Amino acid sequence: MTRLDAAPGPLGRPPRIGPLRATGSATRAKGEFTPVGGPAPPGLPPGTVLGAEPGELQIWTLRGPVTEPPPAAIGELDDRERERANAFVRPQGRLTYLSAHIALRRILALHLGIAPAQVSLGRAPCPCCGAPHGRPVVTGTESSPHFSLSHSRGLVAIAVAAVPVGVDVQGVPSADVARLCVRKLHVREREELAGLSREELPIAFARLWTRKEAYLKGLGTGLGRGLAADYLGDAEGEEEPDRPDEWLVRNLPCESGHVAAVALLTAHGHRAVLRTVPADRLYRDDITALAVDTSHEDRVPLLVPRRRHTVTRAEEDARRKGREPSCRAPHPHR
């Protein structure tokens, strides 16, 4: 995830990307998560796991705790996660990283019916070059849900769905940072933001930027595709530019000072189930504490994309003609 409180780095050319498909979901109905073998997590009755109804997207948010996780919770992470956590210079950054990855493993464990430490995480092949630095995935099973993780300024967001998904959360930047980053966007997006006042620009830009990042994370390319390659602005009607085909990209409700967005590879509307994880429940020995309390739950409809454009073979050939594939590995999964 690219931070909005720092100047963006140089971007590579948009790579050549063929048709994308939902991987790992062809053998099950959409929204159906099948538990795999292995002992149930502590406190989880046999055969009981989290699930999602067809057309449902789960968004889990939590405010990073300021207390050190217990050793048992840290022990659920793999060696690479613990190494990355220890590399943080600022204590708050380390704590946010730990809480985000402990929460991710526990949520996925409840979906899979296994212990958090048994959840094996890896990377899908990059759509640009095929190298193993694409979208984060659960490995070792073909029936696992798709997921995405983001955190910024202490706020964590985790998305779980039956189709490829990307989520992004950002703190609202200053007007100066927003104006600096606008020049990297799609030409029509730059035109839309150019007419805004200094007071209006930060939130409008941040909402657009999170849509961009969520979409690129859902693709699995990161910034290898480039921020100017696709239109995700606010225009509607006959003059609306073509949007990414078969992707639903929407902003989500978020706490003051932050913005969030999600991207789903789907042509159908979804219902977003928004769940806030109280910090006092995150590190409990009984991990079902994350799921049994629905008092912090809200449901938001995500409508189908306003307009979808199906790229013909002739258009795809013309777009690819003379273009060499390029790839910049995305930022490490956070």
Short mmCIF file of C-alpha atoms in Angstrom, two decimals, residues 10-323:
data_model
loop_
_atom_site.label_atom_id
_atom_site.label_comp_id
_atom_site.label_asym_id
_atom_site.label_seq_id
_atom_site.Cartn_x
_atom_site.Cartn_y
_atom_site.Cartn_z
CA PRO A 10 8.45 6.58 -10.04
CA LEU A 11 5.92 4.35 -11.76
CA GLY A 12 6.60 1.76 -14.45
CA ARG A 13 4.66 1.55 -17.68
CA PRO A 14 1.27 -0.21 -17.50
CA PRO A 15 1.93 -3.91 -18.12
CA ARG A 16 0.16 -6.15 -20.57
CA ILE A 17 -2.62 -7.92 -18.72
CA GLY A 18 -4.88 -10.58 -20.18
CA PRO A 19 -8.33 -11.63 -18.97
CA LEU A 20 -8.48 -12.21 -15.22
CA ARG A 21 -10.58 -14.90 -13.63
CA ALA A 22 -11.58 -15.78 -10.08
CA THR A 23 -9.09 -18.45 -9.04
CA GLY A 24 -9.76 -21.16 -6.53
CA SER A 25 -13.54 -20.73 -6.62
CA ALA A 26 -14.57 -22.83 -9.61
CA THR A 27 -15.28 -25.92 -7.48
CA ARG A 28 -17.64 -24.25 -5.03
CA ALA A 29 -20.60 -21.94 -5.10
CA LYS A 30 -19.89 -18.26 -4.75
CA GLY A 31 -19.73 -17.27 -1.10
CA GLU A 32 -19.43 -20.88 0.11
CA PHE A 33 -16.34 -21.52 2.22
CA THR A 34 -15.54 -25.18 2.83
CA PRO A 35 -13.58 -26.12 5.97
CA VAL A 36 -10.47 -28.21 5.49
CA GLY A 37 -9.04 -30.99 7.61
CA GLY A 38 -7.28 -30.40 10.89
CA PRO A 39 -8.21 -29.75 14.50
CA ALA A 40 -10.73 -27.03 15.21
CA PRO A 41 -9.38 -23.87 16.87
CA PRO A 42 -9.72 -23.63 20.66
CA GLY A 43 -13.34 -22.96 21.59
CA LEU A 44 -14.62 -23.76 18.09
CA PRO A 45 -17.25 -26.54 18.08
CA PRO A 46 -16.54 -29.28 15.50
CA GLY A 47 -17.91 -28.35 12.08
CA THR A 48 -18.58 -24.73 13.08
CA VAL A 49 -16.79 -22.10 11.01
CA LEU A 50 -17.38 -18.60 9.80
CA GLY A 51 -19.07 -18.45 6.42
CA ALA A 52 -20.50 -15.98 3.97
CA GLU A 53 -23.74 -16.11 2.06
CA PRO A 54 -23.64 -15.82 -1.75
CA GLY A 55 -23.02 -12.23 -2.74
CA GLU A 56 -21.60 -11.33 0.67
CA LEU A 57 -18.37 -9.48 1.38
CA GLN A 58 -16.96 -9.32 4.91
CA ILE A 59 -15.02 -6.24 6.02
CA TRP A 60 -13.38 -6.40 9.44
CA THR A 61 -11.92 -3.22 10.95
CA LEU A 62 -10.02 -2.67 14.15
CA ARG A 63 -8.10 0.12 15.76
CA GLY A 64 -4.59 -1.14 16.45
CA PRO A 65 -4.11 -1.92 20.17
CA VAL A 66 -1.43 -0.08 22.11
CA THR A 67 -0.64 -3.11 24.26
CA GLU A 68 1.77 -5.93 23.47
CA PRO A 69 0.05 -9.09 22.18
CA PRO A 70 0.44 -12.13 24.44
CA PRO A 71 3.20 -14.57 23.43
CA ALA A 72 0.62 -17.19 22.41
CA ALA A 73 -0.92 -14.81 19.86
CA ILE A 74 2.48 -13.81 18.44
CA GLY A 75 3.26 -17.52 18.20
CA GLU A 76 0.43 -17.89 15.66
CA LEU A 77 2.47 -15.90 13.11
CA ASP A 78 5.07 -17.47 10.86
CA ASP A 79 8.77 -16.62 10.95
CA ARG A 80 8.52 -14.13 8.10
CA GLU A 81 5.71 -12.20 9.80
CA ARG A 82 7.57 -12.02 13.09
CA GLU A 83 10.72 -10.90 11.30
CA ARG A 84 8.86 -8.09 9.54
CA ALA A 85 7.19 -7.01 12.78
CA ASN A 86 10.57 -6.72 14.48
CA ALA A 87 11.89 -4.60 11.60
CA PHE A 88 9.57 -1.69 12.47
CA VAL A 89 11.41 1.26 14.00
CA ARG A 90 8.37 2.84 15.64
CA PRO A 91 6.72 0.77 18.39
CA GLN A 92 3.21 1.78 17.27
CA GLY A 93 3.91 0.57 13.74
CA ARG A 94 5.05 -2.79 15.09
CA LEU A 95 1.95 -3.16 17.27
CA THR A 96 -0.37 -2.28 14.39
CA TYR A 97 1.35 -4.81 12.14
CA LEU A 98 1.11 -7.53 14.79
CA SER A 99 -2.55 -6.88 15.55
CA ALA A 100 -3.40 -6.80 11.81
CA HIS A 101 -1.76 -10.15 11.05
CA ILE A 102 -3.01 -11.86 14.19
CA ALA A 103 -6.53 -10.72 13.31
CA LEU A 104 -6.12 -11.87 9.69
CA ARG A 105 -4.98 -15.35 10.73
CA ARG A 106 -7.75 -15.73 13.29
CA ILE A 107 -10.46 -14.63 10.83
CA LEU A 108 -9.16 -16.99 8.14
CA ALA A 109 -8.90 -19.79 10.73
CA LEU A 110 -12.57 -19.39 11.56
CA HIS A 111 -13.40 -19.68 7.86
CA LEU A 112 -11.19 -22.71 7.32
CA GLY A 113 -11.86 -24.59 10.55
CA ILE A 114 -8.19 -24.82 11.54
CA ALA A 115 -5.96 -23.19 14.13
CA PRO A 116 -4.50 -19.74 13.24
CA ALA A 117 -0.93 -21.07 13.20
CA GLN A 118 -2.00 -23.65 10.60
CA VAL A 119 -3.09 -20.98 8.10
CA SER A 120 -0.45 -20.99 5.35
CA LEU A 121 -0.06 -17.70 3.49
CA GLY A 122 1.69 -17.15 0.18
CA ARG A 123 1.53 -15.19 -3.06
CA ALA A 124 -0.32 -15.87 -6.29
CA PRO A 125 1.62 -15.49 -9.56
CA CYS A 126 1.96 -11.90 -10.72
CA PRO A 127 -0.41 -11.22 -13.68
CA CYS A 128 2.38 -9.19 -15.30
CA CYS A 129 5.35 -11.55 -15.18
CA GLY A 130 4.24 -14.75 -13.47
CA ALA A 131 6.66 -14.35 -10.56
CA PRO A 132 5.33 -15.23 -7.06
CA HIS A 133 4.67 -11.68 -5.87
CA GLY A 134 1.02 -11.29 -6.84
CA ARG A 135 -2.08 -11.16 -4.65
CA PRO A 136 -1.71 -12.72 -1.14
CA VAL A 137 -3.47 -16.09 -0.92
CA VAL A 138 -4.07 -18.99 1.42
CA THR A 139 -1.99 -21.95 0.25
CA GLY A 140 -2.48 -25.67 0.78
CA THR A 141 -6.20 -25.76 -0.06
CA GLU A 142 -8.29 -25.04 -3.15
CA SER A 143 -11.39 -24.07 -1.17
CA SER A 144 -10.07 -21.12 0.78
CA PRO A 145 -11.64 -17.65 0.69
CA HIS A 146 -9.95 -14.70 -0.99
CA PHE A 147 -8.73 -11.93 1.31
CA SER A 148 -7.00 -8.58 1.43
CA LEU A 149 -5.39 -6.61 4.26
CA SER A 150 -4.62 -2.91 4.69
CA HIS A 151 -3.64 -0.65 7.56
CA SER A 152 -2.86 3.04 7.89
CA ARG A 153 -2.27 5.28 10.90
CA GLY A 154 -3.36 2.59 13.34
CA LEU A 155 -6.57 1.56 11.52
CA VAL A 156 -6.73 -1.99 10.10
CA ALA A 157 -9.12 -3.30 7.42
CA ILE A 158 -9.46 -6.95 6.37
CA ALA A 159 -11.68 -8.07 3.47
CA VAL A 160 -12.84 -11.68 2.94
CA ALA A 161 -14.85 -12.83 -0.09
CA ALA A 162 -15.43 -15.78 -2.41
CA VAL A 163 -13.90 -13.90 -5.36
CA PRO A 164 -10.63 -11.95 -5.72
CA VAL A 165 -10.80 -8.86 -3.54
CA GLY A 166 -8.69 -5.84 -2.67
CA VAL A 167 -9.18 -3.45 0.24
CA ASP A 168 -7.41 -0.21 1.07
CA VAL A 169 -7.58 2.21 3.97
CA GLN A 170 -5.74 5.53 4.16
CA GLY A 171 -5.50 8.54 6.39
CA VAL A 172 -6.76 11.69 4.64
CA PRO A 173 -3.69 13.56 3.34
CA SER A 174 -2.98 17.29 3.32
CA ALA A 175 -3.98 19.36 0.29
CA ASP A 176 -0.31 19.75 -0.67
CA VAL A 177 0.30 15.99 -0.70
CA ALA A 178 -2.92 15.44 -2.66
CA ARG A 179 -1.92 17.95 -5.35
CA LEU A 180 1.50 16.32 -5.63
CA CYS A 181 -0.03 12.87 -6.19
CA VAL A 182 -2.82 13.93 -8.57
CA ARG A 183 -0.43 14.14 -11.53
CA LYS A 184 0.03 10.34 -11.47
CA LEU A 185 -3.69 9.64 -12.06
CA HIS A 186 -5.79 8.99 -15.17
CA VAL A 187 -6.22 12.12 -17.29
CA ARG A 188 -9.99 12.29 -16.69
CA GLU A 189 -9.48 11.87 -12.95
CA ARG A 190 -7.01 14.75 -12.96
CA GLU A 191 -9.57 16.90 -14.75
CA GLU A 192 -12.26 16.08 -12.18
CA LEU A 193 -10.02 16.93 -9.23
CA ALA A 194 -8.59 20.09 -10.82
CA GLY A 195 -11.78 22.07 -10.18
CA LEU A 196 -11.94 21.39 -6.45
CA SER A 197 -11.01 23.87 -3.76
CA ARG A 198 -8.13 23.34 -1.35
CA GLU A 199 -10.65 22.32 1.30
CA GLU A 200 -12.49 19.83 -0.94
CA LEU A 201 -9.46 18.20 -2.55
CA PRO A 202 -8.01 16.04 0.29
CA ILE A 203 -11.09 13.90 0.95
CA ALA A 204 -12.05 13.62 -2.75
CA PHE A 205 -8.53 12.63 -3.71
CA ALA A 206 -8.23 10.14 -0.82
CA ARG A 207 -11.49 8.43 -1.79
CA LEU A 208 -10.25 8.07 -5.38
CA TRP A 209 -6.78 6.94 -4.30
CA THR A 210 -8.18 4.16 -2.09
CA ARG A 211 -10.34 2.94 -4.98
CA LYS A 212 -7.20 2.80 -7.13
CA GLU A 213 -5.17 0.92 -4.54
CA ALA A 214 -7.99 -1.52 -3.74
CA TYR A 215 -8.39 -2.31 -7.45
CA LEU A 216 -4.65 -2.81 -8.04
CA LYS A 217 -4.43 -5.03 -4.95
CA GLY A 218 -7.38 -7.05 -6.21
CA LEU A 219 -5.64 -7.50 -9.56
CA GLY A 220 -2.47 -8.56 -7.78
CA THR A 221 -0.26 -6.19 -9.77
CA GLY A 222 0.31 -3.41 -7.26
CA LEU A 223 1.76 -0.34 -8.91
CA GLY A 224 3.17 -2.49 -11.70
CA ARG A 225 0.02 -1.53 -13.62
CA GLY A 226 0.33 2.17 -12.96
CA LEU A 227 -2.19 4.60 -11.48
CA ALA A 228 -3.08 6.19 -14.83
CA ALA A 229 -4.00 2.96 -16.61
CA ASP A 230 -7.65 2.75 -15.47
CA TYR A 231 -10.45 5.22 -14.83
CA LEU A 232 -12.08 5.01 -11.38
CA GLY A 233 -13.39 8.57 -11.07
CA ASP A 234 -16.84 9.94 -10.32
CA ALA A 235 -18.15 10.71 -13.83
CA GLU A 236 -21.52 9.20 -14.81
CA GLY A 237 -23.63 9.13 -17.94
CA GLU A 238 -22.76 9.17 -21.64
CA GLU A 239 -19.44 10.94 -21.13
CA GLU A 240 -18.22 8.44 -18.56
CA PRO A 241 -14.93 6.78 -19.60
CA ASP A 242 -14.68 2.99 -19.67
CA ARG A 243 -14.12 1.42 -16.28
CA PRO A 244 -12.35 -1.87 -15.49
CA ASP A 245 -14.44 -4.70 -16.90
CA GLU A 246 -16.22 -6.97 -14.40
CA TRP A 247 -14.88 -5.18 -11.32
CA LEU A 248 -17.02 -3.66 -8.59
CA VAL A 249 -15.04 -0.83 -6.93
CA ARG A 250 -16.64 1.22 -4.17
CA ASN A 251 -15.74 3.35 -1.16
CA LEU A 252 -16.77 2.10 2.27
CA PRO A 253 -17.95 3.89 5.42
CA CYS A 254 -14.93 4.73 7.57
CA GLU A 255 -14.07 6.52 10.78
CA SER A 256 -13.29 10.25 10.71
CA GLY A 257 -9.85 11.07 9.35
CA HIS A 258 -9.66 7.91 7.23
CA VAL A 259 -11.13 6.70 3.94
CA ALA A 260 -11.52 3.12 2.68
CA ALA A 261 -12.46 1.28 -0.50
CA VAL A 262 -12.93 -2.26 -1.76
CA ALA A 263 -12.66 -3.89 -5.19
CA LEU A 264 -14.29 -7.22 -6.15
CA LEU A 265 -13.93 -9.28 -9.31
CA THR A 266 -17.66 -9.68 -9.95
CA ALA A 267 -20.41 -8.53 -12.28
CA HIS A 268 -23.00 -8.80 -9.51
CA GLY A 269 -23.97 -6.63 -6.59
CA HIS A 270 -22.72 -7.65 -3.15
CA ARG A 271 -23.71 -6.94 0.42
CA ALA A 272 -20.85 -5.72 2.57
CA VAL A 273 -21.01 -6.96 6.16
CA LEU A 274 -18.97 -4.46 8.19
CA ARG A 275 -17.67 -5.75 11.51
CA THR A 276 -15.69 -3.79 14.07
CA VAL A 277 -13.36 -5.91 16.19
CA PRO A 278 -13.12 -4.54 19.75
CA ALA A 279 -9.49 -4.57 20.86
CA ASP A 280 -10.36 -6.47 24.03
CA ARG A 281 -11.61 -9.42 21.96
CA LEU A 282 -8.70 -9.73 19.56
CA TYR A 283 -6.27 -11.63 21.80
CA ARG A 284 -8.68 -13.88 23.69
CA ASP A 285 -7.79 -17.57 23.88
CA ASP A 286 -11.22 -18.39 22.45
CA ILE A 287 -10.91 -17.00 18.92
CA THR A 288 -14.65 -17.39 18.28
CA ALA A 289 -15.02 -14.19 20.35
CA LEU A 290 -14.36 -12.39 17.05
CA ALA A 291 -17.44 -13.92 15.45
CA VAL A 292 -20.09 -14.43 18.13
CA ASP A 293 -20.70 -10.76 18.91
CA THR A 294 -22.73 -9.07 16.16
CA SER A 295 -23.46 -5.89 18.12
CA HIS A 296 -20.66 -4.15 16.19
CA GLU A 297 -21.99 -5.20 12.77
CA ASP A 298 -23.51 -3.18 9.93
CA ARG A 299 -24.63 -4.14 6.40
CA VAL A 300 -24.14 -1.95 3.34
CA PRO A 301 -25.31 -2.79 -0.22
CA LEU A 302 -22.66 -2.51 -2.95
CA LEU A 303 -24.42 -1.95 -6.26
CA VAL A 304 -23.26 -3.39 -9.55
CA PRO A 305 -20.84 -1.21 -11.54
CA ARG A 306 -22.63 1.69 -13.22
CA ARG A 307 -21.27 0.75 -16.59
CA ARG A 308 -19.19 -2.11 -17.90
CA HIS A 309 -17.31 -2.25 -21.17
CA THR A 310 -16.41 -5.63 -22.67
CA VAL A 311 -13.14 -5.39 -24.53
CA THR A 312 -13.30 -7.11 -27.92
CA ARG A 313 -10.45 -9.22 -29.27
CA ALA A 314 -9.69 -6.54 -31.87
CA GLU A 315 -9.50 -3.85 -29.18
CA GLU A 316 -7.28 -6.02 -27.00
CA ASP A 317 -4.93 -6.78 -29.92
CA ALA A 318 -4.74 -3.10 -30.82
CA ARG A 319 -4.03 -2.12 -27.23
CA ARG A 320 -1.27 -4.71 -26.91
CA LYS A 321 0.37 -4.00 -30.26
CA GLY A 322 3.91 -2.75 -29.81
CA ARG A 323 3.74 -2.90 -26.01
#
